[in-house]
């Protein structure tokens, strides 16, 4: 009985729910603030402009290398940037000009058409990936899709060089081979980054739009014919 | 009263009224939940009872939370559209196969959709069809004039936007019209079957899947092959659509049934033939070019 009363004593005040004003509530909350950890990250406002630009260029170049050798690294995902995709998109759109049909109204893709196809296509694929429950963020996905256009841009440069020399059946076969190889490379590289963020039973659903996207870009490159 | 007993022992509490009488200045809380108002008297007695009665009320919320779908999300939020992408690869594969090979008696909506319409299939099938038509049309004109030095190959990109407009408006406006029609008829006649708008869009989207191989068959310039593939694709696609909507129309006035079925098949055929006519017609050369027979004639007269 005594132990019960002892046990009930800490709960004695509970039957009276109202807090009486005699119980003081006070104390100290102190958070020890150590030395600032951002001391070594000096303000980038003071550094020379050349250093800022070189640092960004190095980051972009680093990502290009990651696309060339698509291992399972997260460098593309961690620090995403859209400089590389913009550079590639503009290069692609510029190189697709100067085609045979440029002199007519309808014909090869206009600069704006290439831009719209690439960016609108990337946005639609990213939305699709997010709606299917992907864990990758919007801009990370845009970054990956944009950087993986690089093999196709290289293929376009090769195609233009080949077209300078000849435009017969042999050159067509060479161009077909180059474009097919680079299309496969692009798709493989981007799925290495994108497919990991989804469940296994939805991977094909996420990969197919990427396949279609690069197929259409590859088609635009393959059908490019230079003017005389 | 509670403090006299062992605080760790579960105990029954009296009615709220009796408790209040004994302890006048105890704090009281009243929960004004409309669903539970009628049960307040009963549930004032401990939690051991009436757990079963609360089950149906909270089970709906629990189901919603567990399934991850928020059925009440407004249509301008992201979550609303996420519930239309709740499918897996094998679902999409089954649905495409089900639209390619219509089985008499198997209603596409009831067998394959099962109250889970998706927007993934219709959207990507329409997009693929748009690009397939544009690329095949391009290839077919290219192959026709292959080796002809007077023909300069042009990649006609204006066609992509026209194809896209035609196909996407078919895939969205016709289901809208059909849904409106079914809604209007269901006010007049008691229908046992009713389809939601998304389910109709889904059926229409998947029924376009059969046109993708048909369009690829249009590349070689062989007229009988083209017409054969159009007829086959039209038959398969229309039969899927008609078999799906038959249960919803069956109890209706015969004239309405005939008109609706004829409308479905006609619009389908119009799309197919229209695409063939526009994208795969003869000599779609640019304004600056001369068609081959005329070139030969001018060469002949000048020399």
CSV table of N, CA and C in Angstrom, one decimal, chain A residues 46-180:
chain,number,residue,atom,x,y,z
A,46,UNK,N,34.9,38.8,-54.1
A,46,UNK,CA,36.2,39.4,-54.1
A,46,UNK,C,37.2,38.8,-55.0
A,47,UNK,N,36.9,37.6,-55.5
A,47,UNK,CA,37.9,37.0,-56.3
A,47,UNK,C,37.9,37.5,-57.7
A,48,UNK,N,39.0,37.4,-58.4
A,48,UNK,CA,39.0,37.9,-59.8
A,48,UNK,C,38.1,37.1,-60.7
A,49,UNK,N,37.5,37.8,-61.7
A,49,UNK,CA,36.5,37.3,-62.6
A,49,UNK,C,37.0,36.0,-63.3
A,50,UNK,N,38.3,36.0,-63.7
A,50,UNK,CA,38.8,34.9,-64.4
A,50,UNK,C,38.7,33.6,-63.6
A,51,UNK,N,38.9,33.7,-62.2
A,51,UNK,CA,38.8,32.5,-61.4
A,51,UNK,C,37.4,32.0,-61.4
A,52,UNK,N,36.4,32.9,-61.3
A,52,UNK,CA,35.0,32.5,-61.3
A,52,UNK,C,34.7,31.7,-62.6
A,53,UNK,N,35.1,32.3,-63.7
A,53,UNK,CA,34.7,31.7,-65.0
A,53,UNK,C,35.4,30.4,-65.1
A,54,UNK,N,36.7,30.3,-64.7
A,54,UNK,CA,37.5,29.1,-64.9
A,54,UNK,C,36.9,28.0,-64.0
A,55,UNK,N,36.4,28.4,-62.8
A,55,UNK,CA,35.8,27.3,-62.0
A,55,UNK,C,34.6,26.8,-62.6
A,56,UNK,N,33.7,27.7,-63.1
A,56,UNK,CA,32.5,27.2,-63.7
A,56,UNK,C,32.8,26.3,-65.0
A,57,UNK,N,33.8,26.8,-65.8
A,57,UNK,CA,34.2,26.0,-67.0
A,57,UNK,C,34.7,24.6,-66.6
A,58,UNK,N,35.4,24.6,-65.5
A,58,UNK,CA,36.0,23.3,-65.1
A,58,UNK,C,34.8,22.4,-64.6
A,59,UNK,N,33.8,22.9,-64.0
A,59,UNK,CA,32.7,22.1,-63.6
A,59,UNK,C,31.9,21.6,-64.8
A,60,UNK,N,31.8,22.4,-65.8
A,60,UNK,CA,31.1,22.0,-67.0
A,60,UNK,C,31.9,20.9,-67.7
A,61,UNK,N,33.2,21.2,-67.8
A,61,UNK,CA,34.1,20.2,-68.5
A,61,UNK,C,34.1,18.9,-67.8
A,62,UNK,N,34.1,18.9,-66.5
A,62,UNK,CA,34.0,17.7,-65.7
A,62,UNK,C,32.8,16.9,-66.0
A,63,UNK,N,31.7,17.6,-66.2
A,63,UNK,CA,30.4,16.8,-66.5
A,63,UNK,C,30.5,16.2,-67.9
A,64,UNK,N,31.1,16.9,-68.8
A,64,UNK,CA,31.3,16.4,-70.1
A,64,UNK,C,32.0,15.1,-70.1
A,65,UNK,N,33.1,15.0,-69.3
A,65,UNK,CA,33.8,13.8,-69.2
A,65,UNK,C,33.0,12.7,-68.6
A,66,UNK,N,32.1,13.1,-67.6
A,66,UNK,CA,31.3,12.0,-67.0
A,66,UNK,C,30.3,11.5,-68.0
A,67,UNK,N,29.9,12.3,-69.0
A,67,UNK,CA,29.0,11.8,-70.0
A,67,UNK,C,29.8,10.8,-71.0
A,68,UNK,N,31.0,11.2,-71.2
A,68,UNK,CA,31.8,10.3,-72.1
A,68,UNK,C,32.0,8.9,-71.5
A,69,UNK,N,32.2,8.9,-70.2
A,69,UNK,CA,32.4,7.6,-69.6
A,69,UNK,C,31.3,7.4,-68.5
A,70,UNK,N,30.1,7.0,-68.9
A,70,UNK,CA,29.0,7.0,-68.0
A,70,UNK,C,29.1,5.9,-67.0
A,71,UNK,N,29.8,6.1,-65.9
A,71,UNK,CA,29.9,5.2,-64.8
A,71,UNK,C,28.7,5.6,-63.9
A,72,UNK,N,28.6,4.8,-62.8
A,72,UNK,CA,27.5,5.2,-61.9
A,72,UNK,C,28.0,6.2,-60.9
A,73,UNK,N,28.3,7.4,-61.4
A,73,UNK,CA,28.7,8.5,-60.5
A,73,UNK,C,27.6,9.5,-60.4
A,74,UNK,N,27.6,10.2,-59.3
A,74,UNK,CA,26.5,11.1,-59.1
A,74,UNK,C,26.9,12.6,-59.3
A,75,UNK,N,28.1,12.8,-60.0
A,75,UNK,CA,28.5,14.1,-60.2
A,75,UNK,C,27.6,15.0,-61.0
A,76,UNK,N,26.9,14.3,-62.0
A,76,UNK,CA,26.0,15.1,-62.8
A,76,UNK,C,24.8,15.5,-62.0
A,77,UNK,N,24.4,14.6,-61.0
A,77,UNK,CA,23.2,14.9,-60.3
A,77,UNK,C,23.4,15.8,-59.1
A,78,UNK,N,24.6,15.7,-58.5
A,78,UNK,CA,24.9,16.5,-57.3
A,78,UNK,C,24.9,18.0,-57.6
A,79,UNK,N,25.9,18.4,-58.4
A,79,UNK,CA,25.9,19.8,-58.8
A,79,UNK,C,25.5,20.0,-60.2
A,80,UNK,N,24.2,20.1,-60.3
A,80,UNK,CA,23.6,20.3,-61.7
A,80,UNK,C,23.9,21.7,-62.1
A,81,UNK,N,24.0,21.9,-63.4
A,81,UNK,CA,24.0,23.2,-64.0
A,81,UNK,C,23.4,23.1,-65.4
A,82,UNK,N,22.9,24.2,-65.9
A,82,UNK,CA,22.3,24.2,-67.2
A,82,UNK,C,23.1,24.9,-68.2
A,83,UNK,N,24.4,25.2,-67.9
A,83,UNK,CA,25.3,25.8,-68.9
A,83,UNK,C,25.6,24.9,-70.0
A,84,UNK,N,26.0,23.7,-69.6
A,84,UNK,CA,26.3,22.7,-70.6
A,84,UNK,C,25.2,22.4,-71.6
A,85,UNK,N,24.0,22.1,-71.1
A,85,UNK,CA,22.9,21.9,-72.0
A,85,UNK,C,22.6,23.1,-72.9
A,86,UNK,N,22.7,24.3,-72.4
A,86,UNK,CA,22.5,25.5,-73.2
A,86,UNK,C,23.5,25.5,-74.4
A,87,UNK,N,24.8,25.3,-74.0
A,87,UNK,CA,25.9,25.3,-75.0
A,87,UNK,C,25.6,24.3,-76.1
A,88,UNK,N,25.3,23.1,-75.7
A,88,UNK,CA,25.1,22.0,-76.6
A,88,UNK,C,23.9,22.3,-77.5
A,89,UNK,N,22.8,22.8,-76.9
A,89,UNK,CA,21.6,23.1,-77.7
A,89,UNK,C,21.9,24.2,-78.7
A,90,UNK,N,22.6,25.3,-78.3
A,90,UNK,CA,22.9,26.3,-79.3
A,90,UNK,C,23.8,25.8,-80.4
A,91,UNK,N,24.8,25.0,-80.0
A,91,UNK,CA,25.7,24.4,-81.1
A,91,UNK,C,24.9,23.6,-82.0
A,92,UNK,N,24.0,22.7,-81.5
A,92,UNK,CA,23.2,21.9,-82.4
A,92,UNK,C,22.4,22.7,-83.3
A,93,UNK,N,21.7,23.7,-82.7
A,93,UNK,CA,20.7,24.5,-83.6
A,93,UNK,C,21.5,25.2,-84.6
A,94,UNK,N,22.7,25.8,-84.3
A,94,UNK,CA,23.5,26.5,-85.3
A,94,UNK,C,24.0,25.6,-86.4
A,95,UNK,N,24.5,24.4,-86.0
A,95,UNK,CA,25.0,23.5,-87.0
A,95,UNK,C,23.9,23.0,-87.9
A,96,UNK,N,22.7,22.9,-87.4
A,96,UNK,CA,21.6,22.4,-88.3
A,96,UNK,C,21.1,23.5,-89.2
A,97,UNK,N,21.6,24.6,-89.1
A,97,UNK,CA,21.3,25.7,-90.1
A,97,UNK,C,22.2,25.5,-91.3
A,98,UNK,N,22.0,26.3,-92.3
A,98,UNK,CA,22.8,26.2,-93.5
A,98,UNK,C,22.6,24.9,-94.3
A,99,UNK,N,21.4,24.3,-94.1
A,99,UNK,CA,21.1,23.1,-94.9
A,99,UNK,C,20.6,23.5,-96.3
A,100,UNK,N,20.3,22.5,-97.1
A,100,UNK,CA,19.9,22.7,-98.5
A,100,UNK,C,18.5,23.4,-98.5
A,101,UNK,N,17.7,23.1,-97.5
A,101,UNK,CA,16.4,23.7,-97.6
A,101,UNK,C,16.3,25.0,-96.9
A,102,UNK,N,17.4,25.6,-96.5
A,102,UNK,CA,17.4,26.8,-95.8
A,102,UNK,C,16.8,27.9,-96.7
A,103,UNK,N,17.0,27.7,-98.0
A,103,UNK,CA,16.6,28.8,-98.9
A,103,UNK,C,15.1,28.8,-99.2
A,104,UNK,N,14.4,27.7,-98.9
A,104,UNK,CA,13.0,27.6,-99.1
A,104,UNK,C,12.3,28.0,-97.7
A,105,UNK,N,11.0,28.1,-97.9
A,105,UNK,CA,10.2,28.4,-96.6
A,105,UNK,C,10.2,27.3,-95.7
A,106,UNK,N,9.8,26.1,-96.2
A,106,UNK,CA,9.7,25.0,-95.4
A,106,UNK,C,10.9,24.1,-95.7
A,107,UNK,N,11.3,23.4,-94.7
A,107,UNK,CA,12.5,22.6,-95.0
A,107,UNK,C,13.2,22.2,-93.7
A,108,UNK,N,14.4,22.5,-93.6
A,108,UNK,CA,15.1,22.1,-92.4
A,108,UNK,C,14.6,22.8,-91.2
A,109,UNK,N,15.0,22.3,-90.0
A,109,UNK,CA,14.5,23.0,-88.8
A,109,UNK,C,15.1,24.4,-88.6
A,110,UNK,N,14.2,25.2,-88.3
A,110,UNK,CA,14.7,26.6,-87.9
A,110,UNK,C,15.4,26.5,-86.6
A,111,UNK,N,16.1,27.5,-86.3
A,111,UNK,CA,16.8,27.6,-85.0
A,111,UNK,C,15.8,27.4,-83.8
A,112,UNK,N,14.7,28.1,-83.9
A,112,UNK,CA,13.8,28.1,-82.8
A,112,UNK,C,13.1,26.7,-82.7
A,113,UNK,N,13.0,26.0,-83.8
A,113,UNK,CA,12.3,24.7,-83.8
A,113,UNK,C,13.2,23.7,-83.0
A,114,UNK,N,14.5,23.8,-83.3
A,114,UNK,CA,15.4,22.9,-82.6
A,114,UNK,C,15.4,23.2,-81.1
A,115,UNK,N,15.5,24.5,-80.8
A,115,UNK,CA,15.5,24.9,-79.4
A,115,UNK,C,14.2,24.3,-78.7
A,116,UNK,N,13.1,24.6,-79.3
A,116,UNK,CA,11.8,24.2,-78.7
A,116,UNK,C,11.7,22.7,-78.5
A,117,UNK,N,12.2,21.9,-79.6
A,117,UNK,CA,12.1,20.5,-79.5
A,117,UNK,C,13.0,20.0,-78.3
A,118,UNK,N,14.2,20.5,-78.2
A,118,UNK,CA,15.1,20.0,-77.2
A,118,UNK,C,14.6,20.4,-75.8
A,119,UNK,N,14.2,21.7,-75.6
A,119,UNK,CA,13.9,22.1,-74.2
A,119,UNK,C,12.5,21.6,-73.9
A,120,UNK,N,11.5,21.7,-74.8
A,120,UNK,CA,10.2,21.2,-74.5
A,120,UNK,C,10.2,19.7,-74.3
A,121,UNK,N,11.0,19.0,-75.1
A,121,UNK,CA,11.1,17.6,-75.0
A,121,UNK,C,11.7,17.2,-73.6
A,122,UNK,N,12.7,17.9,-73.2
A,122,UNK,CA,13.3,17.6,-71.9
A,122,UNK,C,12.4,17.9,-70.8
A,123,UNK,N,11.6,19.0,-70.9
A,123,UNK,CA,10.7,19.3,-69.8
A,123,UNK,C,9.6,18.2,-69.7
A,124,UNK,N,9.1,17.8,-70.9
A,124,UNK,CA,8.0,16.8,-70.9
A,124,UNK,C,8.5,15.4,-70.3
A,125,UNK,N,9.8,15.1,-70.7
A,125,UNK,CA,10.3,13.8,-70.1
A,125,UNK,C,10.5,13.9,-68.6
A,126,UNK,N,11.0,15.1,-68.2
A,126,UNK,CA,11.2,15.3,-66.7
A,126,UNK,C,9.8,15.2,-66.0
A,127,UNK,N,8.8,15.8,-66.5
A,127,UNK,CA,7.5,15.8,-65.9
A,127,UNK,C,7.0,14.3,-65.8
A,128,UNK,N,7.2,13.6,-66.9
A,128,UNK,CA,6.8,12.2,-67.0
A,128,UNK,C,7.5,11.4,-65.9
A,129,UNK,N,8.8,11.7,-65.8
A,129,UNK,CA,9.6,10.9,-64.8
A,129,UNK,C,9.1,11.3,-63.4
A,130,UNK,N,8.8,12.5,-63.1
A,130,UNK,CA,8.3,12.9,-61.8
A,130,UNK,C,6.9,12.3,-61.5
A,131,UNK,N,6.1,12.3,-62.5
A,131,UNK,CA,4.7,11.8,-62.3
A,131,UNK,C,4.8,10.3,-62.0
A,132,UNK,N,5.8,9.6,-62.6
A,132,UNK,CA,5.9,8.2,-62.3
A,132,UNK,C,6.5,7.9,-61.0
A,133,UNK,N,6.8,9.0,-60.2
A,133,UNK,CA,7.3,8.8,-58.9
A,133,UNK,C,8.8,8.7,-58.8
A,134,UNK,N,9.5,9.5,-59.6
A,134,UNK,CA,11.0,9.5,-59.6
A,134,UNK,C,11.5,10.4,-58.4
A,135,UNK,N,12.6,10.0,-57.9
A,135,UNK,CA,13.2,10.8,-56.8
A,135,UNK,C,14.1,11.9,-57.3
A,136,UNK,N,14.3,12.0,-58.6
A,136,UNK,CA,15.3,13.0,-59.1
A,136,UNK,C,14.5,14.3,-59.2
A,137,UNK,N,15.3,15.4,-59.0
A,137,UNK,CA,14.6,16.7,-59.0
A,137,UNK,C,14.4,17.2,-60.4
A,138,UNK,N,13.6,18.2,-60.6
A,138,UNK,CA,13.3,18.7,-61.9
A,138,UNK,C,14.6,19.2,-62.7
A,139,UNK,N,15.4,20.0,-62.0
A,139,UNK,CA,16.5,20.6,-62.7
A,139,UNK,C,17.7,19.5,-62.9
A,140,UNK,N,17.7,18.6,-62.0
A,140,UNK,CA,18.7,17.6,-62.1
A,140,UNK,C,18.5,16.8,-63.4
A,141,UNK,N,17.2,16.5,-63.6
A,141,UNK,CA,16.8,15.7,-64.8
A,141,UNK,C,17.1,16.5,-66.1
A,142,UNK,N,16.7,17.8,-66.1
A,142,UNK,CA,17.0,18.6,-67.2
A,142,UNK,C,18.5,18.6,-67.5
A,143,UNK,N,19.3,18.7,-66.5
A,143,UNK,CA,20.8,18.7,-66.6
A,143,UNK,C,21.3,17.4,-67.3
A,144,UNK,N,20.8,16.3,-66.8
A,144,UNK,CA,21.2,15.0,-67.3
A,144,UNK,C,20.9,14.9,-68.8
A,145,UNK,N,19.6,15.2,-69.1
A,145,UNK,CA,19.1,15.0,-70.5
A,145,UNK,C,19.9,16.0,-71.4
A,146,UNK,N,20.2,17.2,-70.9
A,146,UNK,CA,20.9,18.1,-71.8
A,146,UNK,C,22.3,17.7,-72.0
A,147,UNK,N,23.0,17.3,-70.9
A,147,UNK,CA,24.4,16.9,-71.1
A,147,UNK,C,24.5,15.7,-72.0
A,148,UNK,N,23.5,14.8,-72.0
A,148,UNK,CA,23.7,13.5,-72.8
A,148,UNK,C,23.4,13.8,-74.3
A,149,UNK,N,23.1,15.0,-74.7
A,149,UNK,CA,23.0,15.3,-76.1
A,149,UNK,C,24.4,15.4,-76.7
A,150,UNK,N,25.4,15.5,-75.8
A,150,UNK,CA,26.8,15.7,-76.4
A,150,UNK,C,27.2,14.7,-77.4
A,151,UNK,N,27.0,13.4,-77.3
A,151,UNK,CA,27.4,12.5,-78.3
A,151,UNK,C,26.7,12.8,-79.7
A,152,UNK,N,25.5,13.2,-79.6
A,152,UNK,CA,24.8,13.5,-80.9
A,152,UNK,C,25.3,14.8,-81.5
A,153,UNK,N,25.8,15.8,-80.7
A,153,UNK,CA,26.4,17.0,-81.3
A,153,UNK,C,27.7,16.6,-82.0
A,154,UNK,N,28.5,15.7,-81.3
A,154,UNK,CA,29.7,15.3,-81.9
A,154,UNK,C,29.4,14.6,-83.2
A,155,UNK,N,28.3,13.8,-83.3
A,155,UNK,CA,28.0,13.1,-84.5
A,155,UNK,C,27.6,14.1,-85.6
A,156,UNK,N,26.9,15.1,-85.2
A,156,UNK,CA,26.6,16.2,-86.2
A,156,UNK,C,27.8,16.8,-86.8
A,157,UNK,N,28.8,17.1,-86.0
A,157,UNK,CA,30.0,17.7,-86.5
A,157,UNK,C,30.7,16.7,-87.4
A,158,UNK,N,30.7,15.4,-87.1
A,158,UNK,CA,31.3,14.4,-88.0
A,158,UNK,C,30.6,14.4,-89.3
A,159,UNK,N,29.2,14.4,-89.2
A,159,UNK,CA,28.4,14.3,-90.4
A,159,UNK,C,28.7,15.5,-91.3
A,160,UNK,N,28.8,16.7,-90.7
A,160,UNK,CA,29.0,17.9,-91.6
A,160,UNK,C,30.4,17.7,-92.3
A,161,UNK,N,31.4,17.2,-91.6
A,161,UNK,CA,32.7,17.0,-92.2
A,161,UNK,C,32.6,16.0,-93.3
A,162,UNK,N,31.9,14.9,-93.1
A,162,UNK,CA,31.7,13.9,-94.1
A,162,UNK,C,31.0,14.5,-95.3
A,163,UNK,N,30.0,15.3,-95.1
A,163,UNK,CA,29.2,15.9,-96.2
A,163,UNK,C,30.0,16.8,-97.0
A,164,UNK,N,31.1,17.4,-96.4
A,164,UNK,CA,31.9,18.4,-97.1
A,164,UNK,C,32.6,17.6,-98.2
A,165,UNK,N,33.0,16.4,-97.9
A,165,UNK,CA,33.8,15.6,-98.9
A,165,UNK,C,32.9,15.0,-99.9
A,166,UNK,N,31.9,14.3,-99.6
A,166,UNK,CA,31.1,13.6,-100.6
A,166,UNK,C,29.7,13.5,-100.1
A,167,UNK,N,28.7,13.3,-101.0
A,167,UNK,CA,27.3,13.1,-100.5
A,167,UNK,C,26.7,12.0,-101.2
A,168,UNK,N,27.4,10.9,-101.4
A,168,UNK,CA,26.8,9.8,-102.1
A,168,UNK,C,26.3,8.7,-101.1
A,169,UNK,N,26.3,7.5,-101.6
A,169,UNK,CA,25.8,6.4,-100.8
A,169,UNK,C,26.7,6.1,-99.7
A,170,UNK,N,28.0,6.1,-100.0
A,170,UNK,CA,29.0,5.8,-98.9
A,170,UNK,C,28.9,6.7,-97.7
A,171,UNK,N,28.8,8.0,-98.1
A,171,UNK,CA,28.8,9.0,-97.0
A,171,UNK,C,27.5,8.8,-96.2
A,172,UNK,N,26.4,8.4,-96.9
A,172,UNK,CA,25.2,8.1,-96.1
A,172,UNK,C,25.3,7.0,-95.2
A,173,UNK,N,26.0,5.9,-95.6
A,173,UNK,CA,26.2,4.8,-94.8
A,173,UNK,C,27.1,5.1,-93.6
A,174,UNK,N,28.1,6.0,-93.8
A,174,UNK,CA,29.0,6.4,-92.7
A,174,UNK,C,28.2,7.2,-91.7
A,175,UNK,N,27.4,8.1,-92.3
A,175,UNK,CA,26.6,9.0,-91.4
A,175,UNK,C,25.6,8.2,-90.6
A,176,UNK,N,25.0,7.2,-91.2
A,176,UNK,CA,24.0,6.4,-90.5
A,176,UNK,C,24.7,5.7,-89.4
A,177,UNK,N,25.9,5.1,-89.6
A,177,UNK,CA,26.6,4.4,-88.6
A,177,UNK,C,26.9,5.3,-87.4
A,178,UNK,N,27.5,6.5,-87.8
A,178,UNK,CA,27.9,7.4,-86.7
A,178,UNK,C,26.7,7.9,-85.9
A,179,UNK,N,25.6,8.2,-86.5
A,179,UNK,CA,24.4,8.7,-85.8
A,179,UNK,C,23.8,7.6,-84.9
A,180,UNK,N,23.8,6.4,-85.5
A,180,UNK,CA,23.2,5.3,-84.7
A,180,UNK,C,24.0,5.0,-83.4
